[in-house]
CSV table of C-alpha atoms in Angstrom, one decimal:
chain,number,residue,atom,x,y,z
A,202,MET,CA,-14.3,2.6,6.3
A,203,ILE,CA,-12.1,2.2,3.3
A,204,ARG,CA,-12.3,5.0,0.8
A,205,ASN,CA,-10.3,6.7,-2.0
A,206,ILE,CA,-7.4,8.8,-1.0
A,207,GLN,CA,-8.0,12.6,-1.0
A,208,LEU,CA,-5.5,15.6,-1.0
A,209,THR,CA,-6.6,16.4,2.5
A,210,ASP,CA,-5.1,13.0,3.6
A,211,ALA,CA,-1.5,14.2,2.9
A,212,LYS,CA,-0.5,14.9,6.5
A,213,ALA,CA,-1.9,11.6,7.8
A,214,ILE,CA,-0.2,9.6,4.9
A,215,ARG,CA,3.1,11.4,5.6
A,216,ASP,CA,2.8,10.5,9.3
A,217,ILE,CA,1.9,6.9,8.7
A,218,SER,CA,4.7,6.5,6.2
A,219,GLU,CA,7.2,7.8,8.7
A,220,PHE,CA,6.1,6.1,11.9
A,221,SER,CA,5.0,2.8,10.4
A,222,LEU,CA,7.4,2.4,7.5
A,223,GLY,CA,10.3,4.6,8.4
A,224,TYR,CA,10.1,6.9,5.3
A,225,LYS,CA,10.7,10.5,6.0
A,226,THR,CA,9.2,13.1,3.7
A,227,THR,CA,7.3,16.4,3.9
A,228,GLU,CA,3.6,17.0,3.8
A,229,ALA,CA,4.1,19.1,0.6
A,230,VAL,CA,5.8,16.2,-1.2
A,231,THR,CA,3.1,13.8,-0.1
A,232,GLU,CA,0.3,16.2,-1.2
A,233,GLY,CA,2.0,16.7,-4.6
A,234,GLN,CA,2.3,12.9,-5.1
A,235,ILE,CA,-1.3,12.3,-4.2
A,236,ALA,CA,-2.4,15.0,-6.7
A,237,LYS,CA,-0.4,13.4,-9.4
A,238,LEU,CA,-1.3,9.8,-8.7
A,239,LEU,CA,-5.0,10.5,-8.4
A,240,LYS,CA,-4.9,11.2,-12.2
A,241,ASP,CA,-3.1,8.0,-13.0
A,242,THR,CA,-5.4,5.0,-13.4
A,243,ARG,CA,-2.4,2.6,-13.1
A,244,HIS,CA,-2.3,3.5,-9.4
A,245,PHE,CA,-4.8,2.1,-6.8
A,246,ILE,CA,-4.7,4.0,-3.5
A,247,ARG,CA,-7.2,3.5,-0.6
A,248,VAL,CA,-7.2,4.7,3.0
A,249,TYR,CA,-8.8,3.4,6.1
A,250,GLU,CA,-10.7,6.1,8.0
A,251,ASP,CA,-11.9,5.4,11.5
A,252,ASP,CA,-15.7,5.7,11.4
A,253,VAL,CA,-15.9,7.3,14.9
A,254,THR,CA,-12.8,9.6,15.0
A,255,HIS,CA,-12.4,10.2,11.3
A,256,THR,CA,-8.7,9.5,11.7
A,257,VAL,CA,-7.0,8.3,8.6
A,258,ALA,CA,-5.2,5.3,10.2
A,259,GLY,CA,-3.8,3.4,7.2
A,260,PHE,CA,-3.4,3.1,3.5
A,261,ILE,CA,-2.7,0.7,0.6
A,262,HIS,CA,-0.9,1.9,-2.6
A,263,ALA,CA,-0.4,-0.4,-5.6
A,264,GLU,CA,0.6,0.1,-9.2
A,265,ALA,CA,-0.2,-1.9,-12.3
A,266,TYR,CA,2.7,-4.3,-12.9
A,267,GLU,CA,3.2,-5.3,-16.5
A,268,LEU,CA,6.1,-7.3,-17.9
A,269,LEU,CA,6.8,-8.5,-21.4
A,270,TYR,CA,6.6,-12.1,-20.3
A,271,LYS,CA,3.7,-12.2,-17.9
A,272,GLU,CA,0.1,-11.2,-17.7
A,273,PRO,CA,-0.6,-8.0,-15.8
A,274,GLY,CA,-1.0,-7.7,-12.0
A,275,PHE,CA,-0.5,-5.2,-9.2
A,276,ASN,CA,2.6,-4.4,-7.3
A,277,ILE,CA,2.0,-3.2,-3.7
A,278,LEU,CA,4.1,-0.1,-3.1
A,279,GLY,CA,2.9,0.5,0.4
A,280,LEU,CA,0.6,-1.0,3.1
A,281,ALA,CA,0.7,0.6,6.5
A,282,LEU,CA,-1.4,1.3,9.6
A,283,LEU,CA,-0.9,3.3,12.7
A,284,ALA,CA,0.3,1.0,15.5
A,285,GLU,CA,-3.0,1.3,17.5
A,286,TYR,CA,-5.0,0.1,14.4
A,287,GLN,CA,-2.9,-3.0,13.7
A,288,HIS,CA,-4.2,-6.5,14.6
A,289,LYS,CA,-7.8,-5.5,14.0
A,290,GLY,CA,-8.4,-6.9,10.5
A,291,ILE,CA,-7.9,-3.5,8.8
A,292,GLY,CA,-4.8,-4.5,6.8
A,293,LYS,CA,-6.7,-7.5,5.6
A,294,GLN,CA,-9.6,-5.3,4.5
A,295,LEU,CA,-7.2,-3.1,2.6
A,296,LEU,CA,-5.7,-6.1,0.9
A,297,GLN,CA,-9.1,-7.4,0.0
A,298,ALA,CA,-10.1,-4.1,-1.6
A,299,LEU,CA,-7.0,-4.4,-3.8
A,300,GLU,CA,-7.7,-8.0,-4.6
A,301,THR,CA,-11.3,-7.0,-5.7
A,302,GLU,CA,-9.9,-4.3,-7.9
A,303,ALA,CA,-7.3,-6.7,-9.4
A,304,ARG,CA,-10.0,-9.2,-10.3
A,305,ALA,CA,-12.2,-6.4,-11.8
A,306,ARG,CA,-9.2,-5.4,-14.0
A,307,ASN,CA,-8.6,-9.1,-14.9
A,308,TYR,CA,-5.2,-9.0,-13.3
A,309,ARG,CA,-3.7,-12.4,-12.5
A,310,PHE,CA,-1.6,-11.6,-9.4
A,311,ILE,CA,-0.6,-9.2,-6.7
A,312,ARG,CA,3.1,-9.0,-5.7
A,313,LEU,CA,5.1,-7.0,-3.2
A,314,ASN,CA,8.5,-6.7,-1.7
A,315,SER,CA,9.0,-6.6,2.0
A,316,GLY,CA,12.2,-5.8,3.9
A,317,GLU,CA,14.0,-8.8,5.4
A,318,HIS,CA,13.7,-7.4,8.9
A,319,ARG,CA,9.9,-7.0,8.7
A,320,THR,CA,9.1,-10.5,10.0
A,321,GLU,CA,5.7,-9.5,11.5
A,322,ALA,CA,4.7,-8.2,8.1
A,323,HIS,CA,5.8,-11.4,6.4
A,324,ALA,CA,3.6,-13.4,8.8
A,325,PHE,CA,0.7,-11.1,8.0
A,326,TYR,CA,1.1,-11.6,4.3
A,327,GLU,CA,1.4,-15.4,4.6
A,328,HIS,CA,-1.7,-15.4,6.8
A,329,CYS,CA,-3.5,-13.6,4.0
A,330,GLY,CA,-2.5,-16.2,1.5
A,331,TYR,CA,0.6,-14.7,0.0
A,332,SER,CA,3.7,-16.8,-0.6
A,333,CYS,CA,7.4,-15.8,-0.5
A,334,THR,CA,8.7,-16.8,-3.9
A,335,LYS,CA,12.2,-15.5,-3.7
A,336,LEU,CA,14.7,-13.5,-1.7
A,337,GLN,CA,16.6,-10.7,-3.5
A,338,LYS,CA,18.7,-7.6,-3.1
A,339,ARG,CA,17.6,-4.2,-4.1
A,340,PHE,CA,19.9,-1.9,-6.1
A,341,ILE,CA,19.2,1.8,-6.6
A,342,LYS,CA,21.0,4.8,-8.1
A,343,GLU,CA,19.8,8.2,-7.0
A,344,TRP,CA,20.6,11.7,-8.2
């Protein structure tokens, strides 16, 4: 079933983020971010919980994306599933939940960035009706 994220999902989200996306962090950081983002209506976060085992096996996280020159939409910040739950239609269900919310908010689009090497993910998004509109480099400055 797809449901809202809860603080108790922190360990599962941390694990999925590391093993499916390659992002290492701590459970404490994840829990803190969940607590903060739950209060922010610009964020949409849903998890997939297995109805039988009650395992949190995936999530989608998007944020409102607003520009001076375009109507608002969503930017997908993360969509990931445990390997054993992939290719079962769950990712598509998570995307559909986001699309339903986007329409309810009168958003006009959903966008995302995906690493160049993630060709299987690219095929998934294309299968779900998303188009690659440009290739780009990401620049970041951290402190």
